[in-house]
PDB file of C-alpha atoms in Angstrom:
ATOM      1  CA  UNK A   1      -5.547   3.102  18.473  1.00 56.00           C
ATOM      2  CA  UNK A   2      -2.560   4.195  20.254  1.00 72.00           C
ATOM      3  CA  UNK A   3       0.068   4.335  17.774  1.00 92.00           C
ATOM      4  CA  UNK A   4       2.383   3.576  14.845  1.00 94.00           C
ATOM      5  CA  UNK A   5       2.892  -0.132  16.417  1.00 91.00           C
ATOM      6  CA  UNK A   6      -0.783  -1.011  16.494  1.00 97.00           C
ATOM      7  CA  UNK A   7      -1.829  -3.319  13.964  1.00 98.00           C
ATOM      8  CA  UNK A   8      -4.554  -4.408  11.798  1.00 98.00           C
ATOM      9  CA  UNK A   9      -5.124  -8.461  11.759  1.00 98.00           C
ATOM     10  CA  UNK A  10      -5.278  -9.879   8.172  1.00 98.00           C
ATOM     11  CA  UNK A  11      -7.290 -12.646   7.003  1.00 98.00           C
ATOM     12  CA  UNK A  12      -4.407 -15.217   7.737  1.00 98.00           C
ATOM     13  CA  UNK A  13      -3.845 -13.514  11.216  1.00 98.00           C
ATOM     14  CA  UNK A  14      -0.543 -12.120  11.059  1.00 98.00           C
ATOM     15  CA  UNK A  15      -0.767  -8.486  11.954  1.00 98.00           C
ATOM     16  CA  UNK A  16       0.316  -5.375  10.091  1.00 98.00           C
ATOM     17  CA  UNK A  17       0.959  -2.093  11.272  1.00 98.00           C
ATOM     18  CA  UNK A  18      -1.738   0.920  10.743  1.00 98.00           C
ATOM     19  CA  UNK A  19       0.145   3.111   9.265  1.00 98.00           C
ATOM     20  CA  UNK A  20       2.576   2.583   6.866  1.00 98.00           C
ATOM     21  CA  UNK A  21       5.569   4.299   4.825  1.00 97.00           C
ATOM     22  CA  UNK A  22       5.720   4.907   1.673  1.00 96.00           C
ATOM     23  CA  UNK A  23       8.017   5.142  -0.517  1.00 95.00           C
ATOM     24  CA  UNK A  24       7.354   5.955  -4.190  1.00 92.00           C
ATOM     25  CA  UNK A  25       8.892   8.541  -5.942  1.00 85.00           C
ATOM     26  CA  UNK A  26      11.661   8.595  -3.587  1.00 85.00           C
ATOM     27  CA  UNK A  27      15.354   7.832  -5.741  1.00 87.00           C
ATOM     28  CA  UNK A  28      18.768   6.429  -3.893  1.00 89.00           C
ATOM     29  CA  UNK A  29      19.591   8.524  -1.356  1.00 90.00           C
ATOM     30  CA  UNK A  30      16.105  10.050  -1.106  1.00 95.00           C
ATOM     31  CA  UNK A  31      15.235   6.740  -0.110  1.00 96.00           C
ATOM     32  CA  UNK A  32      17.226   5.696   1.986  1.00 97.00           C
ATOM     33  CA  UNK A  33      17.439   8.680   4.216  1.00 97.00           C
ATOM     34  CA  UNK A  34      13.428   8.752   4.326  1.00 97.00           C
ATOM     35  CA  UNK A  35      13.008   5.533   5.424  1.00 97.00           C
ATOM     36  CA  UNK A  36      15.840   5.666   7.777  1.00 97.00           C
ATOM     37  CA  UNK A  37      14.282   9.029   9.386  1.00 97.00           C
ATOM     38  CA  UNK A  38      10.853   6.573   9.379  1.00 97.00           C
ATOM     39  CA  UNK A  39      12.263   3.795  11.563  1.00 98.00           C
ATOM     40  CA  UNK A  40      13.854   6.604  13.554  1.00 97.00           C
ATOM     41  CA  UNK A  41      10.233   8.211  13.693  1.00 97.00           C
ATOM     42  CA  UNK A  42       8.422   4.713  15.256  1.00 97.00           C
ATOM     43  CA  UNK A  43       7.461   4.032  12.026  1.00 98.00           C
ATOM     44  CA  UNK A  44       7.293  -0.274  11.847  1.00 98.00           C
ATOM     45  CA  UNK A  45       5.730  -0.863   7.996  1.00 98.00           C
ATOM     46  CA  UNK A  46       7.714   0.265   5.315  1.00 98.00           C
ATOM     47  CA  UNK A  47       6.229  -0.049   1.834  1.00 98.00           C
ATOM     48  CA  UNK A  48       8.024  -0.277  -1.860  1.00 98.00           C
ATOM     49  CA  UNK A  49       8.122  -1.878  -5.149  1.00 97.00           C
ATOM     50  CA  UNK A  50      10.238  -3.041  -7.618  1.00 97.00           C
ATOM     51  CA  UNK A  51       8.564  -0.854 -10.343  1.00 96.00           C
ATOM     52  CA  UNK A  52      10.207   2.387  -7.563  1.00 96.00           C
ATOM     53  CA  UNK A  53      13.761   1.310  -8.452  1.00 96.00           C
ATOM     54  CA  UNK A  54      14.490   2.031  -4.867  1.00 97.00           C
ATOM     55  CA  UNK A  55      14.072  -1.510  -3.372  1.00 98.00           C
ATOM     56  CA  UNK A  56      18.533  -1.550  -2.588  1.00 97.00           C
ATOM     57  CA  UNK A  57      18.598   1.521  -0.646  1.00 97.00           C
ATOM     58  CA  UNK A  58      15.387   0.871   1.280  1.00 98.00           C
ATOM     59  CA  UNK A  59      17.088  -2.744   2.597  1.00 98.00           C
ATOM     60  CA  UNK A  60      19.906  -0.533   3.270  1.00 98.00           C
ATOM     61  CA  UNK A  61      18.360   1.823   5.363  1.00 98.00           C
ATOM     62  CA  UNK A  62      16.200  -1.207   7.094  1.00 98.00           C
ATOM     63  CA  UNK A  63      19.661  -3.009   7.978  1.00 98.00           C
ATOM     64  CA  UNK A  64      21.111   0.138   9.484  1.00 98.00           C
ATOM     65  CA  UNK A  65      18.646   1.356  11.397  1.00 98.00           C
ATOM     66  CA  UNK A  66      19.322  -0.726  14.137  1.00 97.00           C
ATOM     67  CA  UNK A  67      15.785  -1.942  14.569  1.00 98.00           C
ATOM     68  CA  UNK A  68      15.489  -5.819  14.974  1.00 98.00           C
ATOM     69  CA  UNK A  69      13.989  -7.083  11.481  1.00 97.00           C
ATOM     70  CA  UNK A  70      11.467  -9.116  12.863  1.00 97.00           C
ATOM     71  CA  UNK A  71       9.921  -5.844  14.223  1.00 98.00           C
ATOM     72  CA  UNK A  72       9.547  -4.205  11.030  1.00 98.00           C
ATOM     73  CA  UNK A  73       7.072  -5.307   8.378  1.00 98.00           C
ATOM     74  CA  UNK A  74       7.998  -4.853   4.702  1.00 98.00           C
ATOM     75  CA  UNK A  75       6.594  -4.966   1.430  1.00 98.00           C
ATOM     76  CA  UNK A  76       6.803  -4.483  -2.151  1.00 98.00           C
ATOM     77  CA  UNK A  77       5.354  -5.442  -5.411  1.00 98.00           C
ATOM     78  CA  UNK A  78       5.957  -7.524  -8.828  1.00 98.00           C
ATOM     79  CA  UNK A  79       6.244  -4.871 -11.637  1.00 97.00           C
ATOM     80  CA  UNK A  80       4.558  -5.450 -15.013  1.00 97.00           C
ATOM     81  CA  UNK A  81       6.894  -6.786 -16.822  1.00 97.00           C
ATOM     82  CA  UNK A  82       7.814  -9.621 -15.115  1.00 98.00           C
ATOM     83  CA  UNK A  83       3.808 -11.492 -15.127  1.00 98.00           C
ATOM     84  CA  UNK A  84       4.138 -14.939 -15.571  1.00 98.00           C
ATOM     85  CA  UNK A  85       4.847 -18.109 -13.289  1.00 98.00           C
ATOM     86  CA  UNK A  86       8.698 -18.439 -13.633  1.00 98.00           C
ATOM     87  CA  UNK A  87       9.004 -14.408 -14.113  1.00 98.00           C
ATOM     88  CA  UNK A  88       7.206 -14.222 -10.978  1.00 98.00           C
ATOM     89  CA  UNK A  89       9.887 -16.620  -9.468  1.00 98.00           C
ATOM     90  CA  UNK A  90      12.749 -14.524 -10.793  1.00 98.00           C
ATOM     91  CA  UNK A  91      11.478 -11.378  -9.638  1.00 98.00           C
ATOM     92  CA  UNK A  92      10.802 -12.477  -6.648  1.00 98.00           C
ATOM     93  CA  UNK A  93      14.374 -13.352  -5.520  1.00 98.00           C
ATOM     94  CA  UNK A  94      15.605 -10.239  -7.639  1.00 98.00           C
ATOM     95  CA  UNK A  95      13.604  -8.168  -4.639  1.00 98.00           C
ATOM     96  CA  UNK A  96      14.973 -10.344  -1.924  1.00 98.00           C
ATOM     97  CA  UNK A  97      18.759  -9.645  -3.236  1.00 98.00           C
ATOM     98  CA  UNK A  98      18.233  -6.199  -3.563  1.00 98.00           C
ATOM     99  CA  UNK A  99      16.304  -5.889  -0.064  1.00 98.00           C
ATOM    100  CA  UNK A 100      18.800  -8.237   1.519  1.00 98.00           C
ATOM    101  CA  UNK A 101      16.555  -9.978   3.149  1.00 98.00           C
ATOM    102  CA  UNK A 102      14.979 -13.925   3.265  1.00 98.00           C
ATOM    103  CA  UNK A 103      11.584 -12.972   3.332  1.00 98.00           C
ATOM    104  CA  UNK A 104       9.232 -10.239   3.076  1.00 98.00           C
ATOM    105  CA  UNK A 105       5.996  -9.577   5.363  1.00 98.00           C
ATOM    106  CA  UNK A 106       3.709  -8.959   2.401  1.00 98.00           C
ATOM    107  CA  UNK A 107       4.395  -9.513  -1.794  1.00 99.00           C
ATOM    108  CA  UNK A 108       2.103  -8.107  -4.333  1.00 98.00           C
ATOM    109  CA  UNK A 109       1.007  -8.081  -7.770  1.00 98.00           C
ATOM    110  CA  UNK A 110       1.475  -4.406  -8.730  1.00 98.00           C
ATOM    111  CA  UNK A 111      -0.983  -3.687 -11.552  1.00 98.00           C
ATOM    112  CA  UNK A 112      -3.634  -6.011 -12.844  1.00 98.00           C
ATOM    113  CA  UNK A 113      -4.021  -5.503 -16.201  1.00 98.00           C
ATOM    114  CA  UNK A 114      -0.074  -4.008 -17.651  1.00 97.00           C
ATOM    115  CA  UNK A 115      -0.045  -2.868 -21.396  1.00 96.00           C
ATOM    116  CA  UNK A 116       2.155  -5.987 -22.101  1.00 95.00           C
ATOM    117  CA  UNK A 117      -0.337  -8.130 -20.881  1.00 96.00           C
ATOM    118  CA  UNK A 118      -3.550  -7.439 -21.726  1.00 96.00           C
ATOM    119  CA  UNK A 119      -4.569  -9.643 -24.296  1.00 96.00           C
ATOM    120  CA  UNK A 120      -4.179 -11.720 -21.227  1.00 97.00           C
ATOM    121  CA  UNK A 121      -4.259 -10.658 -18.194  1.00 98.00           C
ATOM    122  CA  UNK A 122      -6.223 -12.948 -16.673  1.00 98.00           C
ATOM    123  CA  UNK A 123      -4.088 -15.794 -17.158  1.00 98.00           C
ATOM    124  CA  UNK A 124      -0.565 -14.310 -17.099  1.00 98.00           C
ATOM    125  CA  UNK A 125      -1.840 -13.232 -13.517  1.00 98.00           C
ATOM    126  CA  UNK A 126      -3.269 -16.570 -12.486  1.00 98.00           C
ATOM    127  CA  UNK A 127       0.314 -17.530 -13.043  1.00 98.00           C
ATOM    128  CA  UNK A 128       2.058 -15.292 -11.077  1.00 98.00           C
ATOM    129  CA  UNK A 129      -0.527 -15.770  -8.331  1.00 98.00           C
ATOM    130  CA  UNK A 130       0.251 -19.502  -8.452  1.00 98.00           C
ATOM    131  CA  UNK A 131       4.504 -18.914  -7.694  1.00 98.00           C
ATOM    132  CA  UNK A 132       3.111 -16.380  -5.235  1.00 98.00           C
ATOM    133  CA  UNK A 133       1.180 -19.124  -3.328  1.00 98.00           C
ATOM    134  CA  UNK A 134       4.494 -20.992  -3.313  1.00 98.00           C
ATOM    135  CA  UNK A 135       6.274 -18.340  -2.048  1.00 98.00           C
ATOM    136  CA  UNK A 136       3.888 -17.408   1.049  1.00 98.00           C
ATOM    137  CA  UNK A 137       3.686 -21.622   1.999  1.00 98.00           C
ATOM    138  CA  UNK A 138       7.632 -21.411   1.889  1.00 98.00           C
ATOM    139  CA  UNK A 139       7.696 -18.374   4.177  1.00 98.00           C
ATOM    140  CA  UNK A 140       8.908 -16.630   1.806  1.00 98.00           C
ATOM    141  CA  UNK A 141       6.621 -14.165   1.643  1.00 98.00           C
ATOM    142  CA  UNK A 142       4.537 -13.819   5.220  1.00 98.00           C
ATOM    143  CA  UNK A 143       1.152 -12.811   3.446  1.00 98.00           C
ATOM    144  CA  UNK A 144       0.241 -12.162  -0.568  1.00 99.00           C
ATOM    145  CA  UNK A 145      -1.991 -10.006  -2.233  1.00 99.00           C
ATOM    146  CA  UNK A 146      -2.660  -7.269  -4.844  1.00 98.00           C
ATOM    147  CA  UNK A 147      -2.616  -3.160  -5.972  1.00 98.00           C
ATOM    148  CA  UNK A 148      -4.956  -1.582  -7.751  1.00 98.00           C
ATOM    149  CA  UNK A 149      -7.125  -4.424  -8.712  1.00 98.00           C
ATOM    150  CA  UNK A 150     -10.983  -3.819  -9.615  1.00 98.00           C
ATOM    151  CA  UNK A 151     -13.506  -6.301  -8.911  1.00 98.00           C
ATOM    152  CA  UNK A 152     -13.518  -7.507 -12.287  1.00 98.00           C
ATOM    153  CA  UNK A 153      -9.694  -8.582 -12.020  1.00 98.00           C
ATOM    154  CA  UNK A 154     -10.049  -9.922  -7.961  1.00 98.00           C
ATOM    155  CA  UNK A 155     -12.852 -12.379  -9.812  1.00 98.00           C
ATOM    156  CA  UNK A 156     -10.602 -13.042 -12.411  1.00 98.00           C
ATOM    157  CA  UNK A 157      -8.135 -14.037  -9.791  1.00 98.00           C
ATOM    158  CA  UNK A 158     -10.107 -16.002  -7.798  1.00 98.00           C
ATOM    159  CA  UNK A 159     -11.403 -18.683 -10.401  1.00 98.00           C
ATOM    160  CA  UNK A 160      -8.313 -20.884  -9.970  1.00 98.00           C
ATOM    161  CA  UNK A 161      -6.055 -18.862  -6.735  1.00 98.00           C
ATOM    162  CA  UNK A 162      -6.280 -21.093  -4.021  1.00 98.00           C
ATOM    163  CA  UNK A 163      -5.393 -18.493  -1.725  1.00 98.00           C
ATOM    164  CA  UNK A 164      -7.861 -15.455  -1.475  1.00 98.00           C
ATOM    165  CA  UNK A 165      -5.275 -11.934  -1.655  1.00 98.00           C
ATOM    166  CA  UNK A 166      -4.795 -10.329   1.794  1.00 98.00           C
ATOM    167  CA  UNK A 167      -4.653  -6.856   0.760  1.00 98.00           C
ATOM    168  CA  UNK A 168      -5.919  -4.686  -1.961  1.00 98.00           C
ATOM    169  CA  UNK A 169      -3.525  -1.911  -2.195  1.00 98.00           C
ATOM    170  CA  UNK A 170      -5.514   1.199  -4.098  1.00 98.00           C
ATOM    171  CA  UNK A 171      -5.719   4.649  -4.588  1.00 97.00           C
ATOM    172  CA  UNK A 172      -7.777   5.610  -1.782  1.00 98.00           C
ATOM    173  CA  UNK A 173      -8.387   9.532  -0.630  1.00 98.00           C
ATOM    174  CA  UNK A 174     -11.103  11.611   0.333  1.00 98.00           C
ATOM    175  CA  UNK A 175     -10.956  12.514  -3.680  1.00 97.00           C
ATOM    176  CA  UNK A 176     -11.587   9.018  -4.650  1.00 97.00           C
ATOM    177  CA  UNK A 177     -12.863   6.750  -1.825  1.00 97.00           C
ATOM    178  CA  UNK A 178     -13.474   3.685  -4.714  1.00 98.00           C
ATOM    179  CA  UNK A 179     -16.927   2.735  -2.815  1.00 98.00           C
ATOM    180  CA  UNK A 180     -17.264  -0.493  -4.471  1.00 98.00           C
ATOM    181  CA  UNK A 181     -13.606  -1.733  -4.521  1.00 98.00           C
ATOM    182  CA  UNK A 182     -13.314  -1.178  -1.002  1.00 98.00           C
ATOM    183  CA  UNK A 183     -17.323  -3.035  -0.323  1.00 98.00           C
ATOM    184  CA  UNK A 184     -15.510  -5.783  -2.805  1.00 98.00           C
ATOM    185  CA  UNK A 185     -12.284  -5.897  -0.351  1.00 98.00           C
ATOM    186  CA  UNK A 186     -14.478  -5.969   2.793  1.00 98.00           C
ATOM    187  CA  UNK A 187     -17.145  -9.218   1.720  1.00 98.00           C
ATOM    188  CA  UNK A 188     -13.677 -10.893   1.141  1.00 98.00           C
ATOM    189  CA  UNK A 189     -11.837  -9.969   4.363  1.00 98.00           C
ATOM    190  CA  UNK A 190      -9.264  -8.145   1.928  1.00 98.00           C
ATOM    191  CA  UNK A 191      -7.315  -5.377   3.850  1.00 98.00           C
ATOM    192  CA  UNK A 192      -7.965  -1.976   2.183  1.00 98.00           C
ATOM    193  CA  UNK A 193      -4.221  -0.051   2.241  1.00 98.00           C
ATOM    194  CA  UNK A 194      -4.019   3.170   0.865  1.00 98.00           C
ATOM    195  CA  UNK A 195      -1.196   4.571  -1.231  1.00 97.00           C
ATOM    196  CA  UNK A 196      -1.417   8.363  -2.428  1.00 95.00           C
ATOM    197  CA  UNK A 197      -3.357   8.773   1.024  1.00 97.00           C
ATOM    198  CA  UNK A 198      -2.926  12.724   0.669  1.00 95.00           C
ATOM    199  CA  UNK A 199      -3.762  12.379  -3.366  1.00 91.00           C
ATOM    200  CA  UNK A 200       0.175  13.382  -3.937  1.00 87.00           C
ATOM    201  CA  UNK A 201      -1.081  16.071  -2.040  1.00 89.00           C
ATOM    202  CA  UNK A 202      -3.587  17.505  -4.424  1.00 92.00           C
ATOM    203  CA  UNK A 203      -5.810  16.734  -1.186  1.00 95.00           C
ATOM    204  CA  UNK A 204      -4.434  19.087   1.051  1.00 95.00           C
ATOM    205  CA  UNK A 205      -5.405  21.944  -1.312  1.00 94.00           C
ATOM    206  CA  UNK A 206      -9.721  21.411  -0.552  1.00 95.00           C
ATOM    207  CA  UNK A 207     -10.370  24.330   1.202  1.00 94.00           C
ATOM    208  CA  UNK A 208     -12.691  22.787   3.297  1.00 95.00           C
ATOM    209  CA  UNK A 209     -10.429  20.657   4.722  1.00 96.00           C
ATOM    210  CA  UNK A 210      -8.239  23.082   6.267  1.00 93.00           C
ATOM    211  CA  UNK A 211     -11.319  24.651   7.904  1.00 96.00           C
ATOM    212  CA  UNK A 212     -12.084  21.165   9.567  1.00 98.00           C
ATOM    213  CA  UNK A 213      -8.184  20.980  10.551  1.00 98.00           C
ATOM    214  CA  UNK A 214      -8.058  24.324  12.408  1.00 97.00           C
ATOM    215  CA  UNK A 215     -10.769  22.771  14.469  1.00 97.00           C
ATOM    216  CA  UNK A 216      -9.027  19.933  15.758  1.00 98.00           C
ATOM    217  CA  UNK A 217      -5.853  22.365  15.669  1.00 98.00           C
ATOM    218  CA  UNK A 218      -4.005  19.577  13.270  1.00 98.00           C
ATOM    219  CA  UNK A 219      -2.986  19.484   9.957  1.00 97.00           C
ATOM    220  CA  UNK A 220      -4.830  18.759   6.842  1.00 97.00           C
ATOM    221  CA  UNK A 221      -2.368  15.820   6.315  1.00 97.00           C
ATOM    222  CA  UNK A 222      -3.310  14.467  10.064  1.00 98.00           C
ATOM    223  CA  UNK A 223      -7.166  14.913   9.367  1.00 98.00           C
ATOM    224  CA  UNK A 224      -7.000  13.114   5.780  1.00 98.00           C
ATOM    225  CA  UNK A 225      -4.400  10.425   8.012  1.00 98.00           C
ATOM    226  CA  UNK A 226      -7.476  10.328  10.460  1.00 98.00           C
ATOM    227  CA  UNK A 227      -9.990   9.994   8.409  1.00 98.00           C
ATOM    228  CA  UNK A 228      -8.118   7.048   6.618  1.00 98.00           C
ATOM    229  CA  UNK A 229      -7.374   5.007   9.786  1.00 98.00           C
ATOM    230  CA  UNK A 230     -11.372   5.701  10.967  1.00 98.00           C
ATOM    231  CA  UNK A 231     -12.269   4.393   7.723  1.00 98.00           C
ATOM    232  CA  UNK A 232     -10.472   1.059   8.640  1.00 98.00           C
ATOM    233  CA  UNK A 233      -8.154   1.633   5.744  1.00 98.00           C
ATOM    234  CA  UNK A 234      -4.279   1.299   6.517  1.00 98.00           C
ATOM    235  CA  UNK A 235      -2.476   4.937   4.886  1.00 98.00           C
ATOM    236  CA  UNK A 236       0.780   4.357   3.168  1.00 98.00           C
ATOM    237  CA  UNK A 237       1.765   8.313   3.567  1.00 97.00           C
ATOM    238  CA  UNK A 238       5.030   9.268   1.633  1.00 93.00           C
ATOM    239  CA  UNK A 239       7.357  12.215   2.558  1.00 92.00           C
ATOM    240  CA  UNK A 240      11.433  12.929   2.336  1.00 91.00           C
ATOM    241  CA  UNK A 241      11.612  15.683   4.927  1.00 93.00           C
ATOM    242  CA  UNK A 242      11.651  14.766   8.854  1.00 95.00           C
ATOM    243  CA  UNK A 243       9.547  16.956  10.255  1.00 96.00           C
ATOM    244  CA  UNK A 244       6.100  15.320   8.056  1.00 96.00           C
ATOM    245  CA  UNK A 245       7.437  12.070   8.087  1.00 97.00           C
ATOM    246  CA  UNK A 246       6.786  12.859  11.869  1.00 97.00           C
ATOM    247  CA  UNK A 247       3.716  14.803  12.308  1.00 97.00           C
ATOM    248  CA  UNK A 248       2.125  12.398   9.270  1.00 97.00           C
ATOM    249  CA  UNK A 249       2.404   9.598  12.558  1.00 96.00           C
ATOM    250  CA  UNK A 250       0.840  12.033  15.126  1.00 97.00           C
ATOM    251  CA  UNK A 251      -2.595  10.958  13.919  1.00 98.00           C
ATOM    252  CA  UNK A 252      -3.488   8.993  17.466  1.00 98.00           C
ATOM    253  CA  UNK A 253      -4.441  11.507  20.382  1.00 97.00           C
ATOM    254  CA  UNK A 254      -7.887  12.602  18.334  1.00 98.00           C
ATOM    255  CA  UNK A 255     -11.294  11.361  16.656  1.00 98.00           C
ATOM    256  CA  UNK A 256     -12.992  13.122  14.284  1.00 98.00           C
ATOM    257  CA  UNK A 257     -16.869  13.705  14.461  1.00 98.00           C
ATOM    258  CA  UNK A 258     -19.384  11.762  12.398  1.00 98.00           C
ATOM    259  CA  UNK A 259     -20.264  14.741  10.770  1.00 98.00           C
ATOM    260  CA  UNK A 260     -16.669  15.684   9.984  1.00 98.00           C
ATOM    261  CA  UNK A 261     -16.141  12.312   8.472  1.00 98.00           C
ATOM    262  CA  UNK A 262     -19.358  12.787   6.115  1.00 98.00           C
ATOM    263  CA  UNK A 263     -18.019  16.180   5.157  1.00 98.00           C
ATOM    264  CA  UNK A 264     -14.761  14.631   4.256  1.00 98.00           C
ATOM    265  CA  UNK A 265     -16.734  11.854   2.421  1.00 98.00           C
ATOM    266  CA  UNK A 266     -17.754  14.396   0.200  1.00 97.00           C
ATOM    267  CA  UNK A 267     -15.048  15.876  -1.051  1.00 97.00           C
ATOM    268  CA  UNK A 268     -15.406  13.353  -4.130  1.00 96.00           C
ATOM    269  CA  UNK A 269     -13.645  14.432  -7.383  1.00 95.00           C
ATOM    270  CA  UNK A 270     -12.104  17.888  -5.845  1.00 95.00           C
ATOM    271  CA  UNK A 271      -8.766  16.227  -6.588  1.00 94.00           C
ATOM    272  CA  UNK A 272      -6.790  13.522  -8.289  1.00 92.00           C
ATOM    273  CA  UNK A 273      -8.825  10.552  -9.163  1.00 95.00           C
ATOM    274  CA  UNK A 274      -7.684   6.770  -9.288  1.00 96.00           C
ATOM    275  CA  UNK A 275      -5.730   5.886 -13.272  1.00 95.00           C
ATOM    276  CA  UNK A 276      -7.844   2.959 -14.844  1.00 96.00           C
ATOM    277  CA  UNK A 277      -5.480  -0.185 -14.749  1.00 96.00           C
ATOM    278  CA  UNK A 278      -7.477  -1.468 -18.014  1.00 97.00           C
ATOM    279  CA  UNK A 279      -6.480   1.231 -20.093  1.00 95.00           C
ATOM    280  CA  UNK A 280      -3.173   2.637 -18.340  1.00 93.00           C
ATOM    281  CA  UNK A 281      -0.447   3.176 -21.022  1.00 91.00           C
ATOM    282  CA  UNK A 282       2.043   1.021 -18.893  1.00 88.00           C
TER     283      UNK A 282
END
């Protein structure tokens, strides 16, 4: 891999940048300065959701930047509350007005089970998978998928979607690699993309890891980065100050060993750990 504009090939073979930007947590101005200093940075894959609130100043920052919009890939997500076939639809081209765009590169169902939902998830989902299938045969949206969805719910999903989801967007660290989601996204050719790649960077504070950084004479953000994109996951890393948002993309001029990557393996449960989407208060 050479850089922020190589790309990953998804099951419907449009491609998708490596790395991506993300953008949670980061209000208004925040936002739009971030993602502005991303585009800036080489960055091509900018990530965000309706559920951020941000979605307006990130279309902002994507229509000022100067960059031609065919060259950048966005997505973002269908918050909780809006499950449902013709909520889907309406959410949908809320996050189109607000991006000011005609199309997205990827949609999403955020969460797979919200409080509101789950006496039923399952078919509330179905639903919203159904209007997204319409979207992605319109163009609408490029590719479809999902966040934080567990086997369990991907079944669920796939009794009546005709399309199988792209991308699995999880929680996916050196903390919490979610073995058997990502084995589940694999035997279904469903991209693995990382968000919290640095665990909110609760990650960065495993002593071990720094020891393995001073080694390569990087970061413990660029190892954890590393160790992401060797994994064959795609890392959605999130900062609002320049200089990380460009050392977070100087992850391409090293490997690390085999036996640095099982070391990192191990670091299981020595920070965050993923929420459970079947019993998440929201």
């Amino acid at each position: 891999m050479a850089g922020l504009t190589d790309t990953y090939t998804l099951s419907n073979g449009n491609k998708i940048p490596v790395v991506g930007f993300g953008t949670w947590q980061a209000d208004g101005d925040e936002a739009y300065d971030s993602v502005l200093a991303a585009l800036k940075a080489g960055y091509r894959h900018i990530d965000t959701a309706a559920g951020y609130g941000n979605e307006e100043f990130v279309g902002q920052a994507i229509k000022d930047s100067g960059v031609d919009r065919k060259d950048i890939f966005v997505t973002t997500k269908l918050w909780n509350n809006d499950h449902g076939y013709e909520a889907t639809k309406l959410a949908f081209a809320d996050s189109l007005s607000k991006l000011g765009l005609d199309y997205v590169d990827l949609y999403l169902i955020h969460w797979p089970n919200p409080v509101n939902f789950r006496s039923n998830w399952k078919e509330v989902n179905a639903q919203s998978w159904k209007a997204m299938e319409e979207f992605y045969k319109s163009g609408q949206a490029k590719a479809i998928g999902v966040s934080n969805f567990k086997p369990h719910h991907l079944d669920a999903l796939l009794e009546t979607a005709e399309i199988t989801p792209m991308v699995n967007q999880i929680f996916l660290n050196p903390s919490d690699l979610q073995p058997g989601v990502v084995e589940y996204n694999d035997d279904h050719d469903i991209l693995s993309e990382a968000y919290s790649p640095l665990g909110t960077g609760s990650v960065l504070k495993i002593p071990a890891l720094n020891d393995i950084a001073a080694k390569y004479n990087k970061s413990a953000a660029q190892v954890v980065l590393r160790w992401s994109l060797q994994h064959g996951f795609l890392p959605l890393p999130k900062s609002v100050h320049e200089e990380y948002i460009k050392a977070n993309a100087d992850i391409f001029d090293f490997e690390l060993e085999p036996a640095d990557m099982k070391t990192i393996d191990g670091f299981h449960g020595q920070a965050e750990l993923v929420t459970d989407p079947d019993t998440a208060d929201f």
